[in-house]
Every structure is written in C-alpha cells, then in structure tokens.
CSV table of C-alpha atoms in Angstrom, one decimal:
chain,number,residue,atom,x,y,z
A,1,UNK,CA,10.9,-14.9,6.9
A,2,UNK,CA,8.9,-18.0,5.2
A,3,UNK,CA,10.1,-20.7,7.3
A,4,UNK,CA,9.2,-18.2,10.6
A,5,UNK,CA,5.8,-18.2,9.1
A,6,UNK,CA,4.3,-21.5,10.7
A,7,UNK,CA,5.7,-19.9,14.6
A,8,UNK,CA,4.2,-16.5,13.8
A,9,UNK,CA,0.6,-18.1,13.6
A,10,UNK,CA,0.7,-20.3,16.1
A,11,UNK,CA,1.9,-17.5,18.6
A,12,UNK,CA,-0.9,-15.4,17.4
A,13,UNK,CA,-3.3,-17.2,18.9
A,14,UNK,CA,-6.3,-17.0,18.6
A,15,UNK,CA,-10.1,-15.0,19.2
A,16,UNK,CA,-8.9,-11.2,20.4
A,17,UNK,CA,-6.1,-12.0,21.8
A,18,UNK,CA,-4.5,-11.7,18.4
A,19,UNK,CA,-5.1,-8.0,18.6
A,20,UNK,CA,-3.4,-7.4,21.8
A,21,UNK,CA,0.7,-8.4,21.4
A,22,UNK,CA,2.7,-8.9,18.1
A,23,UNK,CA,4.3,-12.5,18.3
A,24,UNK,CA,7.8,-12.6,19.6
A,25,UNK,CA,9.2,-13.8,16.6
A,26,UNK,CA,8.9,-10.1,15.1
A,27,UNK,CA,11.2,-8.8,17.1
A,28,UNK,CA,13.6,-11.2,16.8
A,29,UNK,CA,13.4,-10.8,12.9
A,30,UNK,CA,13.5,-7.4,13.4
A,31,UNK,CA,17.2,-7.2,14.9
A,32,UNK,CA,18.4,-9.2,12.8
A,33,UNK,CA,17.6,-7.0,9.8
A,34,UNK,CA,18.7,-4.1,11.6
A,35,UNK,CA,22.0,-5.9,12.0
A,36,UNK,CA,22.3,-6.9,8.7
A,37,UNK,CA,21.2,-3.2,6.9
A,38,UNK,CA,17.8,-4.2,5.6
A,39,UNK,CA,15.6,-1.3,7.5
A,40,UNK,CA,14.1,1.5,6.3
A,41,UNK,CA,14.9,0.5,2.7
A,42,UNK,CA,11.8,2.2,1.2
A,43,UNK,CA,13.1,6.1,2.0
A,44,UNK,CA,15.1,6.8,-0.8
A,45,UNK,CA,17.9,8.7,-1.7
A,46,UNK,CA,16.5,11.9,-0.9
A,47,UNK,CA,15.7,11.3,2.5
A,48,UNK,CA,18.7,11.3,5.3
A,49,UNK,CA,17.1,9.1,7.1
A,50,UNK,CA,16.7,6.2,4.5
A,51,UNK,CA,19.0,3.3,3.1
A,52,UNK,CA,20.0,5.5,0.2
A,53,UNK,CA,18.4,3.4,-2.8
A,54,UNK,CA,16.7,4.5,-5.5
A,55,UNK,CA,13.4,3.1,-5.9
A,56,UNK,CA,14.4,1.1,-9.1
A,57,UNK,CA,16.6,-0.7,-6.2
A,58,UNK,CA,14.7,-1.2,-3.7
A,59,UNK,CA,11.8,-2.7,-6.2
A,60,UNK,CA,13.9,-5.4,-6.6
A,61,UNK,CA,14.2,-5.7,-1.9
A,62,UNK,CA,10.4,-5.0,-1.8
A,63,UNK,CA,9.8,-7.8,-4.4
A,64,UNK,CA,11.7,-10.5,-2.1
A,65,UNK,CA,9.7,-9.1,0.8
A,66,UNK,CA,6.6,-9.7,-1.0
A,67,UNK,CA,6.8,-13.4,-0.7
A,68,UNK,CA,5.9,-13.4,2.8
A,69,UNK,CA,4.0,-10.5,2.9
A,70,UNK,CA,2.6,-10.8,6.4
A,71,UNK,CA,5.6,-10.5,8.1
A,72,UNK,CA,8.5,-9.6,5.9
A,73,UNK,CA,7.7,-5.7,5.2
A,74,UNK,CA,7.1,-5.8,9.0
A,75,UNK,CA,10.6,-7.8,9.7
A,76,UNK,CA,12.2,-4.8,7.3
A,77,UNK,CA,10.4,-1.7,8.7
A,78,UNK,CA,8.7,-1.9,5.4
A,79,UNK,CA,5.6,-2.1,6.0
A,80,UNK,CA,2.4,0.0,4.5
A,81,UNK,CA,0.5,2.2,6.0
A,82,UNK,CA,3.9,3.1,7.8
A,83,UNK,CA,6.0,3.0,4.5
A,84,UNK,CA,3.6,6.1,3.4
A,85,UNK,CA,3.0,7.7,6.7
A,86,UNK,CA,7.2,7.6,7.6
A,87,UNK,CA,7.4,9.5,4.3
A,88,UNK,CA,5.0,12.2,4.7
A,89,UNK,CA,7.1,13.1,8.0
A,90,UNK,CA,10.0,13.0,6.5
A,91,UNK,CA,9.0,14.9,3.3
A,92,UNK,CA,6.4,17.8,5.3
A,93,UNK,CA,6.9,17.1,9.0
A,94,UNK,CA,8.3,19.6,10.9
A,95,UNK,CA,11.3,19.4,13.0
A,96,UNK,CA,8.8,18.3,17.0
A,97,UNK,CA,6.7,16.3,14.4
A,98,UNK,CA,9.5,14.1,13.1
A,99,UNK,CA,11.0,13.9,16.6
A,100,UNK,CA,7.8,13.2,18.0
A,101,UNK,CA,6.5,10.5,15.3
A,102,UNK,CA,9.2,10.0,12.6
A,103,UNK,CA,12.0,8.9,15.0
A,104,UNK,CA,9.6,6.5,16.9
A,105,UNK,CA,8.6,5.0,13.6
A,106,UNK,CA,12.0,4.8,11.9
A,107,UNK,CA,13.3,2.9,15.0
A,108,UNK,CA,10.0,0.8,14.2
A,109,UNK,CA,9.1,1.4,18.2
A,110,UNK,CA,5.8,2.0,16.7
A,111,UNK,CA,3.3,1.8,14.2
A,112,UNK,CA,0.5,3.9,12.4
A,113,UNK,CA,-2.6,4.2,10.4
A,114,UNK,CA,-3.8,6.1,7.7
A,115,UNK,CA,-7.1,7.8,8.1
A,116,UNK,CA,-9.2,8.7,4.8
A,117,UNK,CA,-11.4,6.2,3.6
A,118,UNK,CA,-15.3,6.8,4.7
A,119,UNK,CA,-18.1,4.7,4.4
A,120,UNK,CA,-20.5,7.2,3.6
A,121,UNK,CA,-19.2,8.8,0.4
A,122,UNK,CA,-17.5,7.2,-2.6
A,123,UNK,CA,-14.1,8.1,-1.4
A,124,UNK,CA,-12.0,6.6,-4.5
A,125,UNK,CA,-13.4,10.8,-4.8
A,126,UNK,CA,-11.2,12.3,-2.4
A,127,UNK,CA,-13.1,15.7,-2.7
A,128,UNK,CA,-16.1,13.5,-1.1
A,129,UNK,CA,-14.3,12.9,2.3
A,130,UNK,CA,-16.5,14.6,4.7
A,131,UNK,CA,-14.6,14.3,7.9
A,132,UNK,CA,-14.1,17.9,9.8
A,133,UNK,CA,-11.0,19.5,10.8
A,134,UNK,CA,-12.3,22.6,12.6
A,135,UNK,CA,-11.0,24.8,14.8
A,136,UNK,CA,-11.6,25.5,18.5
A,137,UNK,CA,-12.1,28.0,20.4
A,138,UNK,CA,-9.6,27.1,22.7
A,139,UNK,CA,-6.8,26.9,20.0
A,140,UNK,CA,-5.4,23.9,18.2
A,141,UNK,CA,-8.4,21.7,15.7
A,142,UNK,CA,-11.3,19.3,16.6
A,143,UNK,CA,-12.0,16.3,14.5
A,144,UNK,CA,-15.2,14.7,13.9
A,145,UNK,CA,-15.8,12.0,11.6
A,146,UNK,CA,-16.7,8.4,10.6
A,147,UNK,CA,-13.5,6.7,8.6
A,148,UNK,CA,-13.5,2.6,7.8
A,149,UNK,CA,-10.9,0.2,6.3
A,150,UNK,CA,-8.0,2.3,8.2
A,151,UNK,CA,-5.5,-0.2,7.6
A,152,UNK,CA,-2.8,-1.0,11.1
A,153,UNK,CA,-6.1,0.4,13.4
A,154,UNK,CA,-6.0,-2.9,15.1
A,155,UNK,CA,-2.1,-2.9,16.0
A,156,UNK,CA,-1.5,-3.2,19.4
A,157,UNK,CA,1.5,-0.3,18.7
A,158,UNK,CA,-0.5,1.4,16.4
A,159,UNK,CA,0.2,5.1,18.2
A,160,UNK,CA,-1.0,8.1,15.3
A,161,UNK,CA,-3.7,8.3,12.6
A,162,UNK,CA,-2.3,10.9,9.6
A,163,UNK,CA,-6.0,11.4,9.0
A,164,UNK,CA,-7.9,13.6,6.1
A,165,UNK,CA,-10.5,15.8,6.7
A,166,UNK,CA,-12.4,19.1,5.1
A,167,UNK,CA,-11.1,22.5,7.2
A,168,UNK,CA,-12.8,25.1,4.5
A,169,UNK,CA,-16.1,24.1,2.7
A,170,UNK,CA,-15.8,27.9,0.8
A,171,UNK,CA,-12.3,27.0,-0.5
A,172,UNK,CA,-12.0,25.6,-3.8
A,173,UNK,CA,-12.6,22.1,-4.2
A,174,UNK,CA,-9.2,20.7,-3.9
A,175,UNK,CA,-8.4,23.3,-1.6
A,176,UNK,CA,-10.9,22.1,1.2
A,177,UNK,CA,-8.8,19.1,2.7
A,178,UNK,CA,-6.4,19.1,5.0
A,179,UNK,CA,-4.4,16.5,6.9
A,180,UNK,CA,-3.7,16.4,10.6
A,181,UNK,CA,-1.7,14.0,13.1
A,182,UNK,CA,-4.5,12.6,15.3
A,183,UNK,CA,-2.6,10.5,18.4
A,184,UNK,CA,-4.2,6.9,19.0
A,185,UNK,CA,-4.7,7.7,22.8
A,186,UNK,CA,-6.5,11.1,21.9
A,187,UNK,CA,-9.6,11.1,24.0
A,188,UNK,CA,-13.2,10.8,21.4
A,189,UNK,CA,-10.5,8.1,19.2
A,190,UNK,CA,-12.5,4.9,19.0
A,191,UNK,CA,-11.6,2.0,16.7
A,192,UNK,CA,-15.3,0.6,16.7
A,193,UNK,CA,-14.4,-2.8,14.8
A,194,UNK,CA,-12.1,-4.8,12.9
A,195,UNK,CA,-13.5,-5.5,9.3
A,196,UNK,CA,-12.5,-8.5,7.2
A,197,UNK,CA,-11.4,-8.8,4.1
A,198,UNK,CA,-13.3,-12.4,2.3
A,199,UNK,CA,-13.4,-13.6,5.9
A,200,UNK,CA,-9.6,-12.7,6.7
A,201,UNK,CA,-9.1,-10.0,9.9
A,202,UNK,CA,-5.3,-9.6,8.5
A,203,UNK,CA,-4.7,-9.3,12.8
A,204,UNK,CA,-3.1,-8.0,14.3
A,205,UNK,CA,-2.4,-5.5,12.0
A,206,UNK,CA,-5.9,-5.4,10.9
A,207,UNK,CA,-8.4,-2.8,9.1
A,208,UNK,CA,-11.1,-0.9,10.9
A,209,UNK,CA,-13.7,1.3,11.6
A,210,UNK,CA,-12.7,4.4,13.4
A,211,UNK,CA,-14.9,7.1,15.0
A,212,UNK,CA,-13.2,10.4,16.0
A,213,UNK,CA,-15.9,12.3,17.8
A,214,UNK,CA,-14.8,15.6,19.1
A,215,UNK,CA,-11.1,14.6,19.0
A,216,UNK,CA,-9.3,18.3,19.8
A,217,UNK,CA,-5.5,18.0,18.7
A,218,UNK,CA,-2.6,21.3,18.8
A,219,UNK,CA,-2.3,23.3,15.8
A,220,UNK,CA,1.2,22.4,15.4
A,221,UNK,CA,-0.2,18.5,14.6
A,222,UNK,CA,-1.1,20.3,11.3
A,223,UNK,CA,1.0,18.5,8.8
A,224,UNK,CA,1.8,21.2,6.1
A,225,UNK,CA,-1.0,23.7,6.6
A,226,UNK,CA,-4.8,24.2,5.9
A,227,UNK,CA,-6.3,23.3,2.9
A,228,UNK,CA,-3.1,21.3,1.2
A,229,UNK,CA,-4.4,18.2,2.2
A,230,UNK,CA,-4.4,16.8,-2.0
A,231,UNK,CA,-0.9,17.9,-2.2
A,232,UNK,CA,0.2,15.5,1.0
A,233,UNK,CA,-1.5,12.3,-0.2
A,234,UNK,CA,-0.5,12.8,-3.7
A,235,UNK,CA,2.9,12.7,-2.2
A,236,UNK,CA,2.3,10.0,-0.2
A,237,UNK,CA,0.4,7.8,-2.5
A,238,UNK,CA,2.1,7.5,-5.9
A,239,UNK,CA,5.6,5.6,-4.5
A,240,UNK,CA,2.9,3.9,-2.3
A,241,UNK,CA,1.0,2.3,-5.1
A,242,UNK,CA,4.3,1.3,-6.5
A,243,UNK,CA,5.3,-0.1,-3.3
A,244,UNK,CA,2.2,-2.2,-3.4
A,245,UNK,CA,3.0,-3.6,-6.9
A,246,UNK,CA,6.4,-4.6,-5.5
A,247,UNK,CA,5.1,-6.5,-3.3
A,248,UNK,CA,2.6,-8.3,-5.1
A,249,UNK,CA,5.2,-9.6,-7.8
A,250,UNK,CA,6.7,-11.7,-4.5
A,251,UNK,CA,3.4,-12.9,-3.5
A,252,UNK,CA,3.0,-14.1,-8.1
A,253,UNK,CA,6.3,-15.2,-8.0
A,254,UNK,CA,6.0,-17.6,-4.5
A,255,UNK,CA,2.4,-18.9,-5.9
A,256,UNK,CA,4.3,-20.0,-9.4
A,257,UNK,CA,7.0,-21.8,-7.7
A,258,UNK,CA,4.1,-23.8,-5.6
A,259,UNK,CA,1.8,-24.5,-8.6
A,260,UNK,CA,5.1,-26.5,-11.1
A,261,UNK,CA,6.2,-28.0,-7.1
A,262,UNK,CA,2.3,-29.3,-7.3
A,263,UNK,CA,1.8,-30.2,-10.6
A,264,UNK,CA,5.3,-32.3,-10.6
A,265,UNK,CA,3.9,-34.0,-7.2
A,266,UNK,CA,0.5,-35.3,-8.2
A,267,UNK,CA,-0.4,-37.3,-11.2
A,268,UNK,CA,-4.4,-37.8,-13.2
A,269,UNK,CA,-5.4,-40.2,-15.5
A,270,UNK,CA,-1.8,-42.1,-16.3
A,271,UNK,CA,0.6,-39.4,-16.3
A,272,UNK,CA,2.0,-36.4,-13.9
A,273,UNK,CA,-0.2,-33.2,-13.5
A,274,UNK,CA,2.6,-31.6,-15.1
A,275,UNK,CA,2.4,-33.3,-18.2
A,276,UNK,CA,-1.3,-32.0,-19.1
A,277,UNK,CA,-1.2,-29.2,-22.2
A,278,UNK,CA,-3.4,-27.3,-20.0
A,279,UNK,CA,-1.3,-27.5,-17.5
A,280,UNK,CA,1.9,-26.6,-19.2
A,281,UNK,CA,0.1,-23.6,-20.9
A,282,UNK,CA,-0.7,-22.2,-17.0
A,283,UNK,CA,2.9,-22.2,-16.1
A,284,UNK,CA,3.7,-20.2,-19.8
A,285,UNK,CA,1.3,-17.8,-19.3
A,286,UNK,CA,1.8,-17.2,-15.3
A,287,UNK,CA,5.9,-17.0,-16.6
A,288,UNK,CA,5.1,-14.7,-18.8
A,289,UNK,CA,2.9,-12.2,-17.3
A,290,UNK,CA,4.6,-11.9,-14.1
A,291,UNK,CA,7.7,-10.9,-16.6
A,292,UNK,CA,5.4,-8.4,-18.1
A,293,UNK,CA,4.2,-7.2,-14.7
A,294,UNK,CA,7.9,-6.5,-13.6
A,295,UNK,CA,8.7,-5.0,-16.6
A,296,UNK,CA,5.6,-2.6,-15.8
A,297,UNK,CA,6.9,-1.6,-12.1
A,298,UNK,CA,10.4,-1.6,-13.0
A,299,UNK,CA,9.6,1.2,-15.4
A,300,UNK,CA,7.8,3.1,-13.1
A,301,UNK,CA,10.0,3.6,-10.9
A,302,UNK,CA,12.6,4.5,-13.1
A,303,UNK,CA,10.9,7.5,-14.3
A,304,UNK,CA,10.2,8.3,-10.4
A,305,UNK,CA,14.0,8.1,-9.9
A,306,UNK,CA,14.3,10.5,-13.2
A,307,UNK,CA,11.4,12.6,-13.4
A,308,UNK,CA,9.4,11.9,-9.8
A,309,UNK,CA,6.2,10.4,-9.2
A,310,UNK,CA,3.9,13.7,-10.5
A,311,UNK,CA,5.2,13.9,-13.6
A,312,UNK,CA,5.0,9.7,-13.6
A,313,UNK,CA,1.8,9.3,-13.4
A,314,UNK,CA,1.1,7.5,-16.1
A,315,UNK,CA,3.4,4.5,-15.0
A,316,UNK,CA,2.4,4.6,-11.9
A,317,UNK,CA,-0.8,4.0,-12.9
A,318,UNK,CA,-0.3,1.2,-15.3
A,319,UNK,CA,1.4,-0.3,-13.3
A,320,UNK,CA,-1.2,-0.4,-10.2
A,321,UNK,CA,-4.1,-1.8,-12.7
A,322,UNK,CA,-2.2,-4.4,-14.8
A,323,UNK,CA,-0.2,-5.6,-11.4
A,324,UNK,CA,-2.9,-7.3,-9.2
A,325,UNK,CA,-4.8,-8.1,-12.4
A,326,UNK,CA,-2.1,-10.4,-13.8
A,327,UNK,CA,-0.8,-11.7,-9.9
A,328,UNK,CA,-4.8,-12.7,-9.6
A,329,UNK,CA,-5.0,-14.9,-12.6
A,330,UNK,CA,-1.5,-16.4,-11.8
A,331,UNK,CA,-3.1,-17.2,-8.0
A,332,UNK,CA,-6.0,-18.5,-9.6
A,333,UNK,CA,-4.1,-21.2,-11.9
A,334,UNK,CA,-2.1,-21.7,-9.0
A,335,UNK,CA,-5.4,-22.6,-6.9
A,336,UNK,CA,-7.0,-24.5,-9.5
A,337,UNK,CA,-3.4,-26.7,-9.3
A,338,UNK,CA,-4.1,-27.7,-6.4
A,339,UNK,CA,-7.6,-28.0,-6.1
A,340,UNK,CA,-9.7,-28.1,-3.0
A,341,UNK,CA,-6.5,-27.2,-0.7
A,342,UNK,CA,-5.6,-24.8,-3.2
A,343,UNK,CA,-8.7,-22.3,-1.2
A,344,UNK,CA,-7.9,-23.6,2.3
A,345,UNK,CA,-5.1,-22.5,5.2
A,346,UNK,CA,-2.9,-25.1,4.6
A,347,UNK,CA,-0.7,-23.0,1.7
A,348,UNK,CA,-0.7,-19.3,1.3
A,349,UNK,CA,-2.9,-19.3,-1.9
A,350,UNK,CA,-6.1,-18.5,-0.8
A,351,UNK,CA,-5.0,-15.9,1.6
A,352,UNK,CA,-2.5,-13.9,-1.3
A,353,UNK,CA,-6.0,-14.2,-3.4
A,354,UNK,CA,-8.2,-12.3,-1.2
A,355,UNK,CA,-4.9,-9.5,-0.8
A,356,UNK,CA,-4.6,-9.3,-4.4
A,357,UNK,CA,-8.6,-9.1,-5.3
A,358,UNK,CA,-8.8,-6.1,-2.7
A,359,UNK,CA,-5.9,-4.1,-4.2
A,360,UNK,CA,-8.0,-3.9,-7.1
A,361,UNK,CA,-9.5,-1.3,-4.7
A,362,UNK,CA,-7.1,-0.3,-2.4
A,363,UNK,CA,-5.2,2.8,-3.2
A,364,UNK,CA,-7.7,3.7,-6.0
A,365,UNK,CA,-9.9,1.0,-8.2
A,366,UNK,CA,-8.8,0.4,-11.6
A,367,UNK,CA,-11.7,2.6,-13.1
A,368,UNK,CA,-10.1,5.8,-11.6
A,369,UNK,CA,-6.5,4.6,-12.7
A,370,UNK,CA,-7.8,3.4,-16.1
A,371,UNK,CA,-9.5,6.6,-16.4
A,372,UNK,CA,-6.7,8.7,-15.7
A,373,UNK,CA,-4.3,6.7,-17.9
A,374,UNK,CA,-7.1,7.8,-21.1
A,375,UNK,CA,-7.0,11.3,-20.1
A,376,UNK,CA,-3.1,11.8,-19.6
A,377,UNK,CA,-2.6,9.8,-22.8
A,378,UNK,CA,-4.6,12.3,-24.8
A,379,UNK,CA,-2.7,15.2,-23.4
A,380,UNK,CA,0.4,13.6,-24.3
A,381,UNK,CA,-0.5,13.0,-27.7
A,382,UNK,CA,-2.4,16.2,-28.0
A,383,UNK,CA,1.0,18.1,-26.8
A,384,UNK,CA,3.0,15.6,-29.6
A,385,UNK,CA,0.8,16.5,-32.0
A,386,UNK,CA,1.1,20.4,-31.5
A,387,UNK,CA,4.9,20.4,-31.7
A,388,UNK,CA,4.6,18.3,-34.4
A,389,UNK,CA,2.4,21.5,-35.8
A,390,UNK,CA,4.9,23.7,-34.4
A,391,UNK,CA,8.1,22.5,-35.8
A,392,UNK,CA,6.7,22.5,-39.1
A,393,UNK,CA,5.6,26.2,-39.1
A,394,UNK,CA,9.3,27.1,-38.2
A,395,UNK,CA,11.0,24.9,-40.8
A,396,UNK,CA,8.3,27.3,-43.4
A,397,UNK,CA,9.5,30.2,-42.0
C-alpha cells in the first residue's frame, strides 16, 4: 500500500471535494486483498464471519498494516471505527441487525462511526455522556444530543452511527447508558463539521461534530437492551485499544527505517549524520523501545486469546499508555533526523506525529489507563497476599 500512497493523495483532491468520493485506488486495493485472503482479519476465531486468527496473529497483520496507516486498514477491511463497530454486531447484533449492517460492512460496501464522545462533559467519564435515548410515544427511541470527534463522520459511505446515550437517569450509574444504531440518512442527523487534528482533517475519513436532534429510530435498532450500554463498549473497546497499538508499532517501525536511510544520506561537520554518538544512540534507543513496545502488545493479546480482554485488563492497558508514548519519542528522533522536512508533507513524519500525540487521548488518556493499572495491581497483590495468608493457616491446621 506504500508505493499507492503518492496516487491516493493526488486523487483526493483537494478543498471539499475530498469528502465527497474515496479515490479509486481503494477499490482496487481492496480486491486484491479480497483475492488474496487478507479481509476481515481482525474478527477472530470466535466469530464465523472472521479470518479465524487469534489476536496474537493478527497483531503481527495489523502491525504491517500500520505502516501505511491511511490506507492499509482500509485496503484490508481493517479499519477503526469499523473494526469495533463490525464486532459489536457480530458479538450482540441480532439476526435483521447483522443482515442489515454487519453484512454491508463485512463486504466493506460501507462504512461507520462511533458515536460517544461529547464536548460538553469530560467523557474519558463515560457515566458523563449526556446524550438521550428516550422513548416515543409512537414506539421505537428518539435521540437528542451533541457528540464531537466521531471518527469516519466525514466518509462519503459512512451509513450508521453505534451511538451512546443515557435511557434511565433513576438507574444506577452504570446502568443508565444504552447504545442504539442510529442510520446516517435518519432525518435530525447532521454532521455540523469536520475537526482537525494539529491542522490535519484525516479526510475523507475524517472526525466530526454531530448533532442528532430529535432523531426517532425502531426499537429493534437497540443493540442489546436498555441500560447495558457499559457492557457493549467495554466489549468493543479493549481489542480496540489493542488494535490501535498494532498499528502504531508499523507507523515506529516505518519512521526508524527513514531516520538510519536519512542519517546514512546526509553528512555535518566532516563525517556522515550517521556517524554522530548522538546520532547512533537515537537509533539504540528507537531499536530498543519499539522491541519493548511489541513485547507489551504481544502479551496482551495473548492473555485475550487465553483469558479474554475483561479479565486482561491490565495488559491492555499497559499496553495503550507505554505504546504511543514510546512510537512518539521514536517519531520525534526521527523528525529531528531530518530536520526542517522532518515536520513538513514531503515524508510521513509529521503526519504519524500528530496520529500518535492524539492517541494519547483517544480511546482513554493515559491518566485513566494509568489509574486503572494502580488500582488493579493492588487487588492483585492484595488477593496474592491473602492466599499467601490462607495457605499458611491450612498448612497449621
């Protein structure tokens, strides 16, 4: 996909129309990694309708696709949002809503969003979101609410939000959300505006504002049932946030073969670039850490193969703080490499950076993941400890 890079931005175009048709060079890619197996790889094992890998496999698929992370995932039906959306179908959707949104997505005929972030509440606090799902007198659910940074908005074949929303305020706290399939043509959809990301659009893909003002959708849209909305998107997110870090090692790994092709090219005060201490010392430590990093997401999703993602929490988490951290600072040698071009359009650097730095914040910041690592480290320790307690009483006995 790298060398179909340079003819996927120049049919793109430019202004708006790069929001209204997906340059033909997709599709092209796109058969030919349906002819030669590599669709759909991110459903594993479990699902009928995936490759059958694990996801300690297809870490290693998701990594290559990571290098040209624009249009790869895309090429390979792998892309996120529709990675996580495909999977909630396939996981709660009932038999019309996987007919109805599933198949169309699996055959990649479409595209979708995810619908939870909100700019008027902190919603790395789910429990914030303050969206409504209530319903109407006339049967089925209307939706009202104000959502931003809905990732694939913009796609011109973006057809269905999966969108979050509070159906009880008297249930218990986690027991207020709920998630419903909103359709893209509903009427009171509007995507109000794309919003950029350290001056990128990411179009046409893209990620917007929404406004769904007295959008009315069927009952049967309901995905799972009232009030289970936590239990959906903790489903959805954990392989998710994996995925993510799979990615991200592709996008390290393609920024540390530029930086030693730079430093090898150029030469400064007498002597190659490549030759500096400093130099060589960026290469060690960008080796190293991206080693470290794989080591992380590799072990994660081994103990989702073994265990699954709720009781691999932990990993999971680890792995989504240390991941971007370490791919930023190898992006950042490899930007300091090569200087002023090094934060321009003429190599991928500058736009992997701006990627990376947001998915610091993207599926949860670090603070909630770094909080949450504390906490279940304690309890596993704390549990240690008791059966430590435990096993000696019995041996007195």
């Amino acid at each position: 996909c790298i060398p179909a890079e340079a003819e996927y931005r120049r049919d793109l175009g430019e202004g708006a129309q790069r929001w209204k048709a997906v340059p033909q060079v997709m599709e092209r890619l796109k058969e030919r990694a349906r002819t030669l197996g590599l669709w759909n790889l991110f459903l594993t094992k479990e699902y009928a309708e995936g490759a059958g890998l694990s996801n300690y496999e297809y870490a290693v698929l998701c990594e290559i696709m990571g290098r040209s992370p624009a249009i790869a995932p895309e090429a390979c039906n792998c892309s996120a949002p529709d990675t996580g959306n495909m999977e909630v179908f396939a996981k709660y959707g009932t038999p019309e809503q996987k007919k109805r949104w599933l198949q169309p997505l699996l055959e990649g005929k479409i595209r979708s969003a995810f619908a939870m972030t909100e700019p008027d509440v902190a919603s790395s606090d789910a429990t914030n979101i303050c969206t409504r799902i209530e319903r109407s007198s006339r049967g089925g659910y209307v939706v009202n609410g104000r959502k931003w940074w809905i990732s694939g908005a913009g796609h011109p074949n973006c057809a269905v939000f999966i969108t979050m929303g509070k159906s009880d305020l008297s249930a218990k706290k986690h027991s207020q959300q709920s998630i419903i399939v909103v359709p893209a043509d509903a009427p009171g959809v509007k995507v109000v505006r794309p919003l950029t990301v350290f001056g990128y659009d990411d179009a046409p893909h893209g990620h917007c504002e929404v406004v769904f003002e007295n959008v009315w959708v069927p009952e049967e849209n309901l995905i799972l049932g009232e009030g289970r909305g936590f239990e959906v998107i903790q489903g959805r997110l954990g392989p998710g946030r994996i995925h993510h870090c799979m990615r991200s090692l592709g996008m390290g790994e393609r920024a540390m073969e530029l930086m030693v092709q730079r430093v090898q090219s150029r030469s400064t005060f007498g002597r190659k670039i490549s030759e500096h201490g400093v130099v060589l010392d960026f290469i060690a430590k960008s080796r190293m850490d991206l080693e470290a990093a794989r080591m992380l997401v590799l072990r994660a999703a081994d103990m989702i193969d073994k265990v699954g993602a709720k009781n691999a929490l932990k990993e999971i988490a680890m792995a989504k703080v240390m991941v971007p951290n370490i791919v930023l600072a190898v992006l950042d040698r490899a930007i300091q490499m090569f200087g002023a071009g090094g934060v321009g359009q003429d190599t991928p650097l500058a736009e992997f950076w701006a990627g990376m730095r947001t998915l610091r914040i993207a599926d949860g910041p670090d603070e909630v993941h770094t909080r949450q690592i504390a906490q279940l480290e304690i309890r596993q320790q704390n549990a240690r400890l008791e059966a430590r307690k435990q096993t000696l009483s019995s041996a007195r006995l």
